[in-house]
Short mmCIF file of C-alpha atoms in Angstrom, two decimals:
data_model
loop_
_atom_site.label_atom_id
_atom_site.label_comp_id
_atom_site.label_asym_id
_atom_site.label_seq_id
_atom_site.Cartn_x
_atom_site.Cartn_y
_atom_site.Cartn_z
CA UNK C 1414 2.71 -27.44 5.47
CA UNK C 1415 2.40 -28.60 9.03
CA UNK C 1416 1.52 -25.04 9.69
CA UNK C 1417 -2.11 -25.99 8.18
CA UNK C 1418 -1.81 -29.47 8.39
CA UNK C 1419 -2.14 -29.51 12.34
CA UNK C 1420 -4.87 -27.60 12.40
CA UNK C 1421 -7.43 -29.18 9.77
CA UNK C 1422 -9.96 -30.00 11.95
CA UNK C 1423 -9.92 -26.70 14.36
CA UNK C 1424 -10.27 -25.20 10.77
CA UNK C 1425 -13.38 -27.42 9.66
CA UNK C 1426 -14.87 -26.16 13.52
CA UNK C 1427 -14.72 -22.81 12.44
CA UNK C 1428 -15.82 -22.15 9.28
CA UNK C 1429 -18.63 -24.77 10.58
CA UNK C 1430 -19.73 -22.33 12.91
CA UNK C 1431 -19.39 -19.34 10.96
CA UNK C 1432 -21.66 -20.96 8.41
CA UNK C 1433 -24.01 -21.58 11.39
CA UNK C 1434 -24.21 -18.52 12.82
CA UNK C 1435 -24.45 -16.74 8.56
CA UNK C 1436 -27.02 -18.70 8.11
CA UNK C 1437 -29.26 -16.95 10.72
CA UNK C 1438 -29.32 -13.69 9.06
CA UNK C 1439 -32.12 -12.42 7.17
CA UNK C 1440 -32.63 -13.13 3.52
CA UNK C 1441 -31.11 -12.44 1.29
CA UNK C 1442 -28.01 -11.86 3.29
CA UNK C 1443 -27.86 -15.31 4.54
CA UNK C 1444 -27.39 -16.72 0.98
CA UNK C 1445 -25.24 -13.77 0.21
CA UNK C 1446 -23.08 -14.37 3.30
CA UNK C 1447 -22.79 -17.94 3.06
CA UNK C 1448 -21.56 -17.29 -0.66
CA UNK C 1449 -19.43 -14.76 0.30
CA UNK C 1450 -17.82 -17.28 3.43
CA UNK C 1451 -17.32 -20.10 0.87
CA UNK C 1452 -14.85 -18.01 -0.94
CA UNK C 1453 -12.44 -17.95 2.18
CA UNK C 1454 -12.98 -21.48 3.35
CA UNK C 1455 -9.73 -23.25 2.57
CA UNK C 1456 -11.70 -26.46 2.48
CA UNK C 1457 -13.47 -25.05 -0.49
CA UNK C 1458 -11.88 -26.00 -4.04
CA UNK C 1459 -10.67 -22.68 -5.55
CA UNK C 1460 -11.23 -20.38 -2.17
CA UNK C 1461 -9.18 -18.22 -1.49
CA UNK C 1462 -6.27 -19.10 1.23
CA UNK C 1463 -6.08 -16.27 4.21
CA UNK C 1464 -4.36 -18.91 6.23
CA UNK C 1465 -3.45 -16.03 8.82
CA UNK C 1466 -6.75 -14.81 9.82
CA UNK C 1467 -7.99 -18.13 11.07
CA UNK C 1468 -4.79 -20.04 11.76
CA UNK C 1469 -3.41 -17.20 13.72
CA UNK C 1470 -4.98 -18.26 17.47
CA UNK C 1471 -3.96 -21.88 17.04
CA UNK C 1472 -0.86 -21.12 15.74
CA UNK C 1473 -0.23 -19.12 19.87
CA UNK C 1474 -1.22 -22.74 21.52
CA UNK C 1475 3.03 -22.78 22.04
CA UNK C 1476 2.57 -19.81 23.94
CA UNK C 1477 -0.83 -19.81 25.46
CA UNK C 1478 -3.33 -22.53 27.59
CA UNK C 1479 -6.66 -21.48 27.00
CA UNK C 1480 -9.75 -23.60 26.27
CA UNK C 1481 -9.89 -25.40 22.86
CA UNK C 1482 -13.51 -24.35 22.50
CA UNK C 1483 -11.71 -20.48 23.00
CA UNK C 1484 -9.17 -20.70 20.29
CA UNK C 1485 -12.00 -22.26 17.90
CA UNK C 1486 -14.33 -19.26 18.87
CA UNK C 1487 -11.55 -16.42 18.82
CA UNK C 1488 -10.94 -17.73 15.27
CA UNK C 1489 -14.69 -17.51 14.30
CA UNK C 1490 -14.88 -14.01 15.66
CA UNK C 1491 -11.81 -13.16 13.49
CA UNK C 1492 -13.48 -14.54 10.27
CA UNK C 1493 -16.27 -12.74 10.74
CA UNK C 1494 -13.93 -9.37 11.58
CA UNK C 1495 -11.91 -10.43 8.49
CA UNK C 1496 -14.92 -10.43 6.26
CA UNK C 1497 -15.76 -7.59 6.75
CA UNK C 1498 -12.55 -5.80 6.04
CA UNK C 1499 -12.14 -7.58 2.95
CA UNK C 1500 -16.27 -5.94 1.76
CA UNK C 1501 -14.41 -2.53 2.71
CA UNK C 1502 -11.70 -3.04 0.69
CA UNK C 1503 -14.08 -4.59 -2.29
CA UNK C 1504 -15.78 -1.33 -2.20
CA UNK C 1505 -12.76 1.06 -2.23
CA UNK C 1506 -11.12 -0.72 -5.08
CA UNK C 1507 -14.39 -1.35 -7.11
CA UNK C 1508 -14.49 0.46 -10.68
CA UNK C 1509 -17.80 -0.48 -11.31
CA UNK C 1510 -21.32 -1.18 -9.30
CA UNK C 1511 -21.30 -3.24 -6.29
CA UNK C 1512 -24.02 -5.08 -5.29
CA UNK C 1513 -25.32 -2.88 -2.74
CA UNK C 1514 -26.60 -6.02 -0.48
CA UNK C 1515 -22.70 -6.26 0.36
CA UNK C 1516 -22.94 -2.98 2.69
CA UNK C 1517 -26.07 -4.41 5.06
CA UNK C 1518 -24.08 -7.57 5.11
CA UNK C 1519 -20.44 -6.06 6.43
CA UNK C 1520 -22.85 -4.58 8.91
CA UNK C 1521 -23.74 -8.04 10.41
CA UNK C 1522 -20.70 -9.48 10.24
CA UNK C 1523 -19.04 -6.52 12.10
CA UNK C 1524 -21.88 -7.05 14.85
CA UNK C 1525 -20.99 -10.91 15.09
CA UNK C 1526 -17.02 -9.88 15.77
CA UNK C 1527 -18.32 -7.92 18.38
CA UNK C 1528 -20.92 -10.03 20.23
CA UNK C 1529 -18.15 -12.79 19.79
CA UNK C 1530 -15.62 -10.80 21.35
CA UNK C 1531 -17.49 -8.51 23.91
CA UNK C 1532 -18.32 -11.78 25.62
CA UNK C 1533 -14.60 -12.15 26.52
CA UNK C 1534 -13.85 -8.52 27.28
CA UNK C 1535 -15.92 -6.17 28.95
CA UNK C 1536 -15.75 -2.37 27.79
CA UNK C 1537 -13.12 -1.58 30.49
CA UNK C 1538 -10.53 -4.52 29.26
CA UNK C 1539 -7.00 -3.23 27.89
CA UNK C 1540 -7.85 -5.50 24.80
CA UNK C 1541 -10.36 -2.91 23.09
CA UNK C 1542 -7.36 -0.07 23.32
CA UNK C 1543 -5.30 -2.45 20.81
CA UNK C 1544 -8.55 -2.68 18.96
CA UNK C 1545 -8.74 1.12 18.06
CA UNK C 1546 -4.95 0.90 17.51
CA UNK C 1547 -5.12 -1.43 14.85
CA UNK C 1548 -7.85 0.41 13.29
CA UNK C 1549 -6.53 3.53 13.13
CA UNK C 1550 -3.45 1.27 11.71
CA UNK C 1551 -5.90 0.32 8.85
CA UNK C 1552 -7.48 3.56 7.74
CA UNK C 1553 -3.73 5.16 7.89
CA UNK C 1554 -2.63 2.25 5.97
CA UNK C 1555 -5.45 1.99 2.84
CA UNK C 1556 -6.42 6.37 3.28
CA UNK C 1557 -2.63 7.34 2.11
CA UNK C 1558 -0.36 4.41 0.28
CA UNK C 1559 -0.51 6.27 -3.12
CA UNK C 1560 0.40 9.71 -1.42
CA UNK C 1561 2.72 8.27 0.95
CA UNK C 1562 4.54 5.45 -1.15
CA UNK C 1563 5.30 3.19 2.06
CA UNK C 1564 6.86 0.05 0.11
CA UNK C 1565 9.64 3.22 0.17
CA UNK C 1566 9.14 5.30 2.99
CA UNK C 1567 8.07 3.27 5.64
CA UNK C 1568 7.57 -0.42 4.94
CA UNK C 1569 6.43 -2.06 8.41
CA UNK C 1570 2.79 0.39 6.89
CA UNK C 1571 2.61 -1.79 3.98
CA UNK C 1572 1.82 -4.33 6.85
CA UNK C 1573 -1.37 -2.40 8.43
CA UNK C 1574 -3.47 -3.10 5.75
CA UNK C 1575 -4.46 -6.37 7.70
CA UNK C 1576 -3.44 -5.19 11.38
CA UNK C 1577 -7.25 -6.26 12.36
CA UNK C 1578 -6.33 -9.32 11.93
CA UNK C 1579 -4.00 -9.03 14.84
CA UNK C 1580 -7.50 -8.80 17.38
CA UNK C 1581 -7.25 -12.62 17.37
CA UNK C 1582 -3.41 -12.80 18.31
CA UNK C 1583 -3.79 -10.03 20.60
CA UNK C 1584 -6.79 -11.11 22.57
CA UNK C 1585 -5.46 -15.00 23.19
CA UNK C 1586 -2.87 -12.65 24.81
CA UNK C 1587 -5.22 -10.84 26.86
CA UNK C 1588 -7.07 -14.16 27.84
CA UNK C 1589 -3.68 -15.85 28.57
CA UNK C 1590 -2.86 -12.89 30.93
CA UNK C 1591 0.12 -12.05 28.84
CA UNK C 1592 -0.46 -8.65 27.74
CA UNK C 1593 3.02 -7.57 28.25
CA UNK C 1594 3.75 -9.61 25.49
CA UNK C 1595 1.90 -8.35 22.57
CA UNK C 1596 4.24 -5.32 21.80
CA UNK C 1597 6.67 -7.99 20.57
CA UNK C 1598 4.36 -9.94 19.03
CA UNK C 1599 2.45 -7.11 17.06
CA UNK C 1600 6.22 -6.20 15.39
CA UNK C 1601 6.97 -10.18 14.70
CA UNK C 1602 3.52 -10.45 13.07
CA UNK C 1603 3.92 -6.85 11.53
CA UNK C 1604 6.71 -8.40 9.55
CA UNK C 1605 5.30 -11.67 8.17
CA UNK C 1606 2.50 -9.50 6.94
CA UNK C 1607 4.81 -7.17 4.90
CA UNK C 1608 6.19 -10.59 3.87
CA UNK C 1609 2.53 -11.59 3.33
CA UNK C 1610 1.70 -8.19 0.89
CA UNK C 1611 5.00 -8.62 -0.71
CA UNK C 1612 3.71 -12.33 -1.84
CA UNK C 1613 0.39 -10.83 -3.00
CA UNK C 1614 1.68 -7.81 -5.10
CA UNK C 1615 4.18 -9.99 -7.04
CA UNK C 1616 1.16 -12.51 -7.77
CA UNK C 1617 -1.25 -9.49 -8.21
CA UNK C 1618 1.16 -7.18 -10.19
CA UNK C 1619 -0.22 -7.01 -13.44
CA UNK C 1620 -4.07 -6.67 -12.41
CA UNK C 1621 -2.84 -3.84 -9.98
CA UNK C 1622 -1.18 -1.92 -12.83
CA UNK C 1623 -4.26 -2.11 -14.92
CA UNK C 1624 -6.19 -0.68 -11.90
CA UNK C 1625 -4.38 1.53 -10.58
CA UNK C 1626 -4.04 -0.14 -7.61
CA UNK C 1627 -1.13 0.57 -5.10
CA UNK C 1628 1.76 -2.22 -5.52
CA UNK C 1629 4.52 -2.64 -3.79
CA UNK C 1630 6.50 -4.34 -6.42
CA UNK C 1631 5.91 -1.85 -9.17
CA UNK C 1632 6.91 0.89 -6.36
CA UNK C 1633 10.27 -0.56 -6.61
CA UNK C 1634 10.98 -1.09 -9.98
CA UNK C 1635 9.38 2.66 -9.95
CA UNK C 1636 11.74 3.64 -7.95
CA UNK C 1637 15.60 1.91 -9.40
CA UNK C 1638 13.87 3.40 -12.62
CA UNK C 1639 14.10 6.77 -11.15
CA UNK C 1640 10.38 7.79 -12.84
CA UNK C 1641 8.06 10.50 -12.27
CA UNK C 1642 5.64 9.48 -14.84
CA UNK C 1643 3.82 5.76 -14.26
CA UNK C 1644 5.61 3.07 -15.64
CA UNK C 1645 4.55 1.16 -19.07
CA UNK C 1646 3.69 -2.70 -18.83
CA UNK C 1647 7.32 -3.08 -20.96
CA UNK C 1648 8.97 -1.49 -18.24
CA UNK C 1649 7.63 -3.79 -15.54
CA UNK C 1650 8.37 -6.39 -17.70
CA UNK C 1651 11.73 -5.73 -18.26
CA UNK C 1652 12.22 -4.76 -14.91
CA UNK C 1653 11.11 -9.01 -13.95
CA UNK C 1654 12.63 -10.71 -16.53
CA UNK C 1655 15.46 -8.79 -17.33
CA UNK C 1656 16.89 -6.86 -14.68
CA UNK C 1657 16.57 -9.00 -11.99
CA UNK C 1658 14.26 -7.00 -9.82
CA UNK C 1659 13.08 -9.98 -7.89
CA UNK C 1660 15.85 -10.89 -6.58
CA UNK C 1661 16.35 -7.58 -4.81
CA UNK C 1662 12.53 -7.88 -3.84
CA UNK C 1663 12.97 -10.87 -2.46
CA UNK C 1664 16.20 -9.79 -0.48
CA UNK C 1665 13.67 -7.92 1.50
CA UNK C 1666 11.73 -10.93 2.37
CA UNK C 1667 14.50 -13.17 3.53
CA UNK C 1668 15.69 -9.84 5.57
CA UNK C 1669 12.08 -10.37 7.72
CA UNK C 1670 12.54 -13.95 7.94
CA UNK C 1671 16.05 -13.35 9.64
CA UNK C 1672 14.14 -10.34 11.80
CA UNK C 1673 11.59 -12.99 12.93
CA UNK C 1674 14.01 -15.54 14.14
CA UNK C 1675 16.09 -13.15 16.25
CA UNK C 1676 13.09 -12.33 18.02
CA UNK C 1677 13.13 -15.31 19.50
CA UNK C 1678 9.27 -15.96 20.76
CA UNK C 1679 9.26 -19.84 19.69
CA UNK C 1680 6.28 -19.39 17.39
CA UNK C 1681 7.17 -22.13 15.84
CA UNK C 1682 4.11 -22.30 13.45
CA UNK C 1683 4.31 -18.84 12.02
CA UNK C 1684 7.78 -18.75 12.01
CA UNK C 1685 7.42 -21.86 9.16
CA UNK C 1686 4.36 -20.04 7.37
CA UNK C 1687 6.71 -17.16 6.93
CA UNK C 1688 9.44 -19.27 5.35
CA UNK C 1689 6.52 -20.68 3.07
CA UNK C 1690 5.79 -17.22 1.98
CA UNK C 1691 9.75 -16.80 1.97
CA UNK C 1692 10.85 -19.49 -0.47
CA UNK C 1693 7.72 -19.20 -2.93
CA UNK C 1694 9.45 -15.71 -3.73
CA UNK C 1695 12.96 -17.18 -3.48
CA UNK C 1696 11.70 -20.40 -6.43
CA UNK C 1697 9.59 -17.88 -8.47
CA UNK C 1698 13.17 -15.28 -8.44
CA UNK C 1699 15.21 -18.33 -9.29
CA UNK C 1700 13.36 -19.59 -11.83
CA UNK C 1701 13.24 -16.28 -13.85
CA UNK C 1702 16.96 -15.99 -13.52
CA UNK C 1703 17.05 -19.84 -15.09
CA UNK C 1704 15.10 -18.89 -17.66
CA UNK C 1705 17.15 -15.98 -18.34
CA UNK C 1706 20.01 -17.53 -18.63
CA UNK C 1707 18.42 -20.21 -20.71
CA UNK C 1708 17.24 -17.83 -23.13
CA UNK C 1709 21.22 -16.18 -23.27
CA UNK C 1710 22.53 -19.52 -24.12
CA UNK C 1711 20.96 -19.52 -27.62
CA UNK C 1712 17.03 -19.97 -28.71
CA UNK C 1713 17.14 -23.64 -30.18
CA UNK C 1714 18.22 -24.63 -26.29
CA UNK C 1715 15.33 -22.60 -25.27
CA UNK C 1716 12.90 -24.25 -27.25
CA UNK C 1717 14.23 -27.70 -26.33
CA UNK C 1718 14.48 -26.56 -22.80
CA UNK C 1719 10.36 -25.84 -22.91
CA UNK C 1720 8.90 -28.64 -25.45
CA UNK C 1721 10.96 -31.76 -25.29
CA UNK C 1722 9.57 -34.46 -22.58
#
């Protein structure tokens, strides 16, 4: 994954400075945001991996010649703006109590994204009318994917979810004076993040159903199954293993990647995280289909197939 490779130790940088700066807040939300940061630091055994949201300025270097000490900070105002979004979304989806220190601490994490970034644009700068775009992007996005069913009726809002994330992208456009390119680039990213959610509901699919939660995947088995009512966990099931609904899902996928190259903006970087995302849905389809057809050629091969060495 030269795509992360590359940029190891712009990656250490940030999250070295994010600590830094997390660590001057008030108790207890410096502990508490320092917790919360390990979680996303990719150098951190079992984080979780939002590659995007701090690879996404480095990943522009082919297009862009700004300071290194720029791309490293426009990455550690992202994290913070990141962060923050992903508290919001904690709250929205949690069932239960949430520890109520997490609201004061989204606070001052917002406030760091925006002393970070008001130091590059000043209140009159073209870059803060993207930044209401892509928030009004968000709230559209997360306020009406139940009523509004979007894996169906309009896809490219399955990718707003995480359109803040495009502040980083968009401002090393701003900085670079090449504003008249981030139309363009705000549809090719668009479309690696449906690819992105697409990857996340087929890994989350299961924990969504027994939430509720909104899920792409389920939408379309929901849909070929023509239902009103919700679907039962043996219909999703069947629906995987049986029917071959992943392949269709991931016909969607490789559809983007093929978008994304025609584009032609020589991102050469994203273009190969995409095809990461791309193939890990094209293996995990494959293999199901293998082990279909392992399981038609008779059970003893089956059970050979999984327990001999």
């Amino acid at each position: 994954m030269q795509w992360y490779s590359d940029f190891e130790n712009e990656i250490a940088q940030v999250f070295i400075e994010s600590q830094r700066i997390v660590a001057t807040f008030s108790p207890p939300l410096n502990y508490k945001g320092l917790s919360y940061l390990s979680k996303f630091d990719p150098l951190q055994e079992d984080s979780s991996k939002n590659y995007i949201c701090y690879l996404l300025p480095f990943w522009l270097k082919e297009k862009t010649q700004l300071k290194e000490e720029d791309y490293v900070t426009l990455s550690v105002g992202n994290v913070f703006a990141m962060l923050y979004f992903f508290i919001q979304d904690d709250i929205m989806d949690s069932k239960t109590t949430i520890d109520r220190d997490q609201i004061p601490l989204a606070n001052l994490l917002h406030m760091q994204f925006f002393e970070i970034y008001r130091s590059y644009f000043p209140s009159d700068s073209p870059f803060w009318a993207y930044f209401h775009q892509y928030i009004i992007e968000w709230t559209d996005s997360v306020s009406n994917e139940h009523q509004q069913d979007y894996f169906q009726t309009n896809l490219i809002m399955t990718a707003r979810k995480a359109s803040p994330l495009k502040l980083s992208s968009t401002a090393t456009l701003v900085l670079s004076g090449q504003s008249d390119l981030i139309p363009i680039f705000s549809d090719f990213i668009d479309h690696v993040l449906i690819t992105l959610q697409m990857a996340d509901d087929w890994i989350d699919w299961q924990e969504d159903w027994e939430d509720g939660s909104y899920n792409g995947l389920i939408s379309m088995i929901n849909e070929e199954n023509e239902r009103d009512k919700p679907l039962s966990i043996e219909n999703i099931k069947n629906a995987i293993f049986i029917r071959g609904v992943m392949k269709r899902y991931t016909d969607i996928a490789r559809a983007n990647h093929t978008y994304i190259q025609k584009l032609e903006l020589n991102i050469h970087y994203l273009v190969s995280f995409h095809k990461t995302l791309v193939d890990h849905l094209i293996k995990d389809a494959n293999m199901i289909e293998e082990d279909k057809l392992m399981q038609e050629k008779g059970g003893l091969s089956y059970w050979l197939s999984k327990n001999m060495i």
